[in-house]
Amino acid sequence: MRGSPLPALVLAAVLAAGALTPLLARRLGRSVGYVLTAVYLAAGSALLLALPAILAGRSVVSSAPWVPGLGLRFSLVLDGLSLVFSVIVLGVGAVVMAYTPRYLGAHGDHGALLGLLTAFAGAMLGLVLAGDVFLLFAFWELTGFISFLLIGGKGDDASRSAAVRALLVTAGGGLALFAGLVLMTVASGTPDLGAILADPGRVSAGGVGAAVSALVLIGAFTKSAQVPFHFWLPGAMVAPTPVSTYLHAATMVKAGVYLLARLSPLFAGRSPWSLVIILTGLATAVFGAAAALKQHDLKALLAYSTVSQLGFLTALVGVGTFAALAAAIIHTFAHALYKSTLFMVVGIIDREAGSRDIRELSGLRRVMPLTAAVTGLAGLSMAGFPPFLGFVSKEEAFGAFLREPGPAWLRPTASALAVTAAVMTFAYGLRIFSGAFAGPLRQPHLREPALPFLAPAAITASLGALLGPIVSGLNPILDRAAESATGHAGSVGLALWHGLTPALGLSTVTLLGGGVLYLIRGRIDTLGDRVRAPTSGAAAFDAAYAGLLRLGAWTARASLPRSLAGYVAWIVAGATLPGLLAWIWWRPELPGRAPGSPALEWVLVLAVAAAA
């Protein structure tokens, strides 16, 4: 369905809402969050109007000239893959906006934060809809810049450091991505993303293909916090809970997963890139899960859990088959539901109990039974417990790893690493609940939060529970999404029960192993306290960054004298020495002197000298 204004109108509406939010907040205060909830829901509903066309195998395209001289178009494409990610962005965004007013409180100017969050939603929406590689890059960088403002919003030293760290890591990856996109455009002869993916051989052939793959992977790995670039993400936890919820569940960190899924025809089945993606993703999954088990702060635990789940998703995209891409997409959806729930619940606990440390929390189920129920639903989905959506998506992922088409050794290796990460995920999923809600009550004065505060988390938790038994209803859109990613048709056949399969066996091992790991959590905590293996590269990055600044100051000291004459001397030397050296080296032959007036020549010489 070409020439449709729908994607452009939805994107424009979200961005306009973000621009108007500070003005609306002056009149409505924190209640502007509920207005934005309605905007998000309306935008998502508008995009769903295109569902019949997408299920029929058509795309909805908005396109207009952008930079005609370079052949660039402002092209937005709504297909199966971009629709699923758009629904995640807008759906979770609506829930976060409904949660934010109660979290922020009645006092203070919250227009800037809510406006930035909405701009963040618009940037992510533009990224997943972009049909031109340079338009994609523009929105890619916009998400990074807005996240820098959101993470550093408090203005204290910790916030500024975390924001700078996130910006430098993701922007560095963005520069690599930009170089890769330029090479991709040169090799294919067009910046149109659909045309590039329709003939991936033009990019992957020759030496350019290797360079494009490496540069794109760097961009994706930095954005989605893959080892060794993971450390910026836990540091971003200094941001307010609504920011953390949106960043972890639906927006920025999913950008790398989306990019790899969208460009999967360039990597799928092409060794060694597929192998690099799978092993990097699974190493990140295991590392993040192990780091999460060491955490006592619930928010930090969820941060490392996000690192782990992003690795899991990245590895699935690396497998590259239709089933693997379908599993990655449904697991992205399941992760958005349970992770947004858990972050919002942690924000509630922090507000009500004044702490997120599980060593200080206990027995909250006695005074907060509804909050405990919501946490339990989300935790069981994250742990992969049937019949939740998280169980279905994880079992589909196990099936994809078991059918990995690469080298013979990779299939058992990938499956073993995936199960190892899933076992630890089950264990820390139970740890979240037991740490806060089980045991004796230590703070009897606490009470259940107000229903408007808890309701958004209850909605996402309930969806994760309800969609598991009826997951087969998602098959049509999931098939279209996987088709958009892989470039070929197929059918995944999601269901809660597939019979006695090897994937079910791995799910059983996950549940049993995770249960055992949870039962010996005391020993795990003791071992974790003894092991001083680094869980974050933030300190090393900060030290390297500080050293780079000192080096810059040292090298600049000689060129920054206090007198004006010193500045002029450096400028003159920089202007004349290269020319003098070039003259000595090449000895160029000058053309003969043209006849002219010596007096006029001297006038020109004096004029140039005076200007200099």
CSV table of C-alpha atoms in Angstrom, one decimal, residues 302-512:
chain,number,residue,atom,x,y,z
A,302,LEU,CA,16.8,-6.1,36.7
A,303,ALA,CA,19.5,-4.1,34.8
A,304,TYR,CA,21.8,-7.2,34.5
A,305,SER,CA,18.8,-9.3,33.7
A,306,THR,CA,18.2,-7.0,30.7
A,307,VAL,CA,21.8,-7.4,29.6
A,308,SER,CA,21.2,-11.2,29.8
A,309,GLN,CA,17.9,-11.1,27.8
A,310,LEU,CA,19.4,-8.9,25.2
A,311,GLY,CA,22.2,-11.4,24.7
A,312,PHE,CA,19.6,-14.2,24.4
A,313,LEU,CA,17.7,-12.2,21.7
A,314,THR,CA,20.9,-11.3,19.8
A,315,ALA,CA,21.9,-15.0,19.7
A,316,LEU,CA,18.5,-15.9,18.3
A,317,VAL,CA,18.8,-13.3,15.5
A,318,GLY,CA,22.3,-14.7,14.8
A,319,VAL,CA,20.9,-18.1,14.1
A,320,GLY,CA,19.0,-16.4,11.2
A,321,THR,CA,16.4,-19.1,10.4
A,322,PHE,CA,12.7,-18.3,10.1
A,323,ALA,CA,11.9,-20.1,13.4
A,324,ALA,CA,14.8,-18.3,15.2
A,325,LEU,CA,13.7,-14.8,14.0
A,326,ALA,CA,10.1,-15.7,15.0
A,327,ALA,CA,11.3,-16.8,18.4
A,328,ALA,CA,13.3,-13.6,18.9
A,329,ILE,CA,10.3,-11.5,18.0
A,330,ILE,CA,7.9,-13.2,20.4
A,331,HIS,CA,10.5,-13.2,23.1
A,332,THR,CA,11.1,-9.5,22.6
A,333,PHE,CA,7.3,-9.0,23.1
A,334,ALA,CA,7.3,-11.2,26.2
A,335,HIS,CA,10.4,-9.5,27.6
A,336,ALA,CA,8.7,-6.1,27.1
A,337,LEU,CA,5.7,-7.2,29.2
A,338,TYR,CA,7.4,-8.8,32.2
A,339,LYS,CA,10.4,-6.4,32.3
A,340,SER,CA,8.2,-3.3,32.3
A,341,THR,CA,6.1,-4.8,35.0
A,342,LEU,CA,9.1,-5.6,37.2
A,343,PHE,CA,10.6,-2.2,36.9
A,344,MET,CA,7.4,-0.5,37.7
A,345,VAL,CA,6.9,-2.8,40.8
A,346,VAL,CA,10.5,-2.0,42.0
A,347,GLY,CA,9.6,1.7,41.7
A,348,ILE,CA,6.5,1.1,43.8
A,349,ILE,CA,8.5,-0.8,46.4
A,350,ASP,CA,11.2,1.9,46.5
A,351,ARG,CA,8.5,4.6,47.0
A,352,GLU,CA,6.6,2.7,49.7
A,353,ALA,CA,9.4,1.0,51.6
A,354,GLY,CA,12.2,3.5,50.9
A,355,SER,CA,14.6,0.7,49.8
A,356,ARG,CA,15.3,-1.6,46.9
A,357,ASP,CA,17.8,-3.8,48.8
A,358,ILE,CA,16.4,-7.3,49.3
A,359,ARG,CA,18.5,-7.6,52.5
A,360,GLU,CA,16.3,-4.9,54.0
A,361,LEU,CA,13.0,-6.1,52.5
A,362,SER,CA,10.9,-9.0,53.7
A,363,GLY,CA,7.3,-10.1,54.1
A,364,LEU,CA,5.8,-7.4,52.0
A,365,ARG,CA,3.1,-9.8,50.7
A,366,ARG,CA,1.4,-9.5,54.1
A,367,VAL,CA,0.7,-5.7,53.6
A,368,MET,CA,1.0,-5.5,49.8
A,369,PRO,CA,-0.8,-8.6,48.5
A,370,LEU,CA,-1.8,-7.2,45.1
A,371,THR,CA,1.7,-5.9,44.5
A,372,ALA,CA,3.0,-9.4,45.4
A,373,ALA,CA,0.6,-11.0,43.0
A,374,VAL,CA,1.6,-8.7,40.1
A,375,THR,CA,5.3,-9.3,40.8
A,376,GLY,CA,4.7,-13.1,40.9
A,377,LEU,CA,3.0,-13.1,37.5
A,378,ALA,CA,5.8,-11.1,35.9
A,379,GLY,CA,8.5,-13.1,37.7
A,380,LEU,CA,7.0,-16.4,36.6
A,381,SER,CA,6.8,-15.3,33.0
A,382,MET,CA,10.5,-14.1,33.1
A,383,ALA,CA,11.5,-17.5,34.6
A,384,GLY,CA,9.8,-19.3,31.8
A,385,PHE,CA,7.1,-21.0,33.8
A,386,PRO,CA,4.1,-22.5,32.0
A,387,PRO,CA,1.5,-21.3,30.9
A,388,PHE,CA,3.0,-17.8,30.7
A,389,LEU,CA,4.1,-16.1,27.5
A,390,GLY,CA,7.7,-16.2,28.7
A,391,PHE,CA,7.5,-20.0,28.7
A,392,VAL,CA,6.2,-20.2,25.1
A,393,SER,CA,8.9,-17.8,23.8
A,394,LYS,CA,11.7,-19.5,25.7
A,395,GLU,CA,10.6,-22.9,24.4
A,396,GLU,CA,10.5,-21.6,20.9
A,397,ALA,CA,14.0,-20.2,21.4
A,398,PHE,CA,15.3,-23.6,22.6
A,399,GLY,CA,13.8,-25.2,19.5
A,400,ALA,CA,15.6,-22.7,17.3
A,401,PHE,CA,18.9,-23.3,19.0
A,402,LEU,CA,18.5,-27.1,18.6
A,403,ARG,CA,17.9,-26.7,14.9
A,404,GLU,CA,20.8,-24.2,14.3
A,405,PRO,CA,22.0,-24.9,10.8
A,406,GLY,CA,25.7,-24.0,11.4
A,407,PRO,CA,28.6,-26.2,12.3
A,408,ALA,CA,27.8,-29.5,14.0
A,409,TRP,CA,29.5,-28.4,17.3
A,410,LEU,CA,27.5,-25.2,17.5
A,411,ARG,CA,24.1,-26.7,18.0
A,412,PRO,CA,24.9,-28.4,21.4
A,413,THR,CA,27.1,-25.6,22.5
A,414,ALA,CA,24.5,-22.9,21.8
A,415,SER,CA,21.7,-25.0,23.4
A,416,ALA,CA,23.8,-25.6,26.5
A,417,LEU,CA,24.7,-21.9,26.9
A,418,ALA,CA,21.1,-20.9,26.4
A,419,VAL,CA,19.9,-23.4,29.0
A,420,THR,CA,22.6,-22.2,31.4
A,421,ALA,CA,21.4,-18.6,31.1
A,422,ALA,CA,17.8,-19.7,31.4
A,423,VAL,CA,18.5,-21.7,34.6
A,424,MET,CA,20.0,-18.6,36.2
A,425,THR,CA,17.1,-16.5,34.9
A,426,PHE,CA,14.7,-18.8,36.7
A,427,ALA,CA,16.7,-18.6,39.9
A,428,TYR,CA,16.9,-14.8,40.0
A,429,GLY,CA,13.2,-14.5,38.9
A,430,LEU,CA,12.3,-16.4,42.1
A,431,ARG,CA,14.9,-14.3,44.0
A,432,ILE,CA,13.1,-11.1,43.1
A,433,PHE,CA,9.8,-12.3,44.6
A,434,SER,CA,11.2,-14.1,47.7
A,435,GLY,CA,13.6,-11.2,48.5
A,436,ALA,CA,10.9,-8.6,48.8
A,437,PHE,CA,7.7,-10.5,49.6
A,438,ALA,CA,8.5,-13.8,51.4
A,439,GLY,CA,9.7,-14.2,55.0
A,440,PRO,CA,8.7,-12.2,58.1
A,441,LEU,CA,7.3,-8.7,57.8
A,442,ARG,CA,9.9,-6.1,58.9
A,443,GLN,CA,7.9,-2.9,58.1
A,444,PRO,CA,4.3,-3.4,59.3
A,445,HIS,CA,3.5,0.3,58.7
A,446,LEU,CA,3.5,-0.2,54.9
A,447,ARG,CA,0.4,-0.4,52.8
A,448,GLU,CA,-0.8,-1.3,49.3
A,449,PRO,CA,-0.1,1.5,46.8
A,450,ALA,CA,-3.0,3.4,45.3
A,451,LEU,CA,-4.7,1.5,42.5
A,452,PRO,CA,-3.8,4.0,39.8
A,453,PHE,CA,-0.1,3.5,40.8
A,454,LEU,CA,-0.3,-0.3,40.6
A,455,ALA,CA,-2.7,-0.7,37.7
A,456,PRO,CA,-0.2,-0.1,34.8
A,457,ALA,CA,2.0,-2.9,36.2
A,458,ALA,CA,-1.0,-5.1,36.7
A,459,ILE,CA,-2.0,-4.7,33.0
A,460,THR,CA,1.3,-5.8,31.6
A,461,ALA,CA,1.6,-8.7,34.1
A,462,SER,CA,-1.9,-9.9,33.2
A,463,LEU,CA,-1.1,-9.7,29.5
A,464,GLY,CA,1.9,-12.0,30.0
A,465,ALA,CA,-0.3,-14.5,31.8
A,466,LEU,CA,-3.3,-14.3,29.4
A,467,LEU,CA,-1.4,-14.5,26.1
A,468,GLY,CA,0.4,-17.7,26.9
A,469,PRO,CA,-2.6,-20.0,26.6
A,470,ILE,CA,-4.0,-18.2,23.5
A,471,VAL,CA,-0.6,-17.5,21.9
A,472,SER,CA,-1.6,-19.3,18.7
A,473,GLY,CA,-3.7,-16.2,17.9
A,474,LEU,CA,-0.5,-14.3,17.4
A,475,ASN,CA,0.8,-16.7,14.6
A,476,PRO,CA,-0.5,-14.6,11.6
A,477,ILE,CA,1.3,-11.4,12.6
A,478,LEU,CA,4.3,-13.3,13.9
A,479,ASP,CA,4.6,-15.0,10.5
A,480,ARG,CA,4.5,-11.7,8.7
A,481,ALA,CA,7.1,-10.2,11.1
A,482,ALA,CA,9.5,-13.1,10.6
A,483,GLU,CA,8.9,-12.9,6.8
A,484,SER,CA,9.8,-9.2,6.8
A,485,ALA,CA,13.0,-10.0,8.7
A,486,THR,CA,14.2,-13.0,6.7
A,487,GLY,CA,12.8,-12.1,3.3
A,488,HIS,CA,11.0,-15.4,2.7
A,489,ALA,CA,7.7,-16.9,3.8
A,490,GLY,CA,7.2,-19.5,6.5
A,491,SER,CA,5.0,-20.6,9.4
A,492,VAL,CA,6.1,-20.8,13.0
A,493,GLY,CA,3.0,-22.4,14.6
A,494,LEU,CA,3.3,-21.0,18.2
A,495,ALA,CA,1.4,-23.1,20.7
A,496,LEU,CA,1.5,-23.6,24.5
A,497,TRP,CA,1.8,-27.4,24.0
A,498,HIS,CA,3.8,-29.1,21.2
A,499,GLY,CA,3.9,-32.5,22.8
A,500,LEU,CA,7.0,-34.2,24.2
A,501,THR,CA,9.8,-32.5,22.2
A,502,PRO,CA,13.5,-31.8,22.9
A,503,ALA,CA,12.7,-28.2,23.5
A,504,LEU,CA,10.3,-29.2,26.2
A,505,GLY,CA,13.0,-31.3,27.7
A,506,LEU,CA,15.3,-28.2,27.8
A,507,SER,CA,12.5,-26.2,29.4
A,508,THR,CA,12.1,-29.0,32.1
A,509,VAL,CA,15.9,-28.9,32.7
A,510,THR,CA,15.6,-25.1,33.1
A,511,LEU,CA,12.8,-25.3,35.7
A,512,LEU,CA,14.5,-28.1,37.7
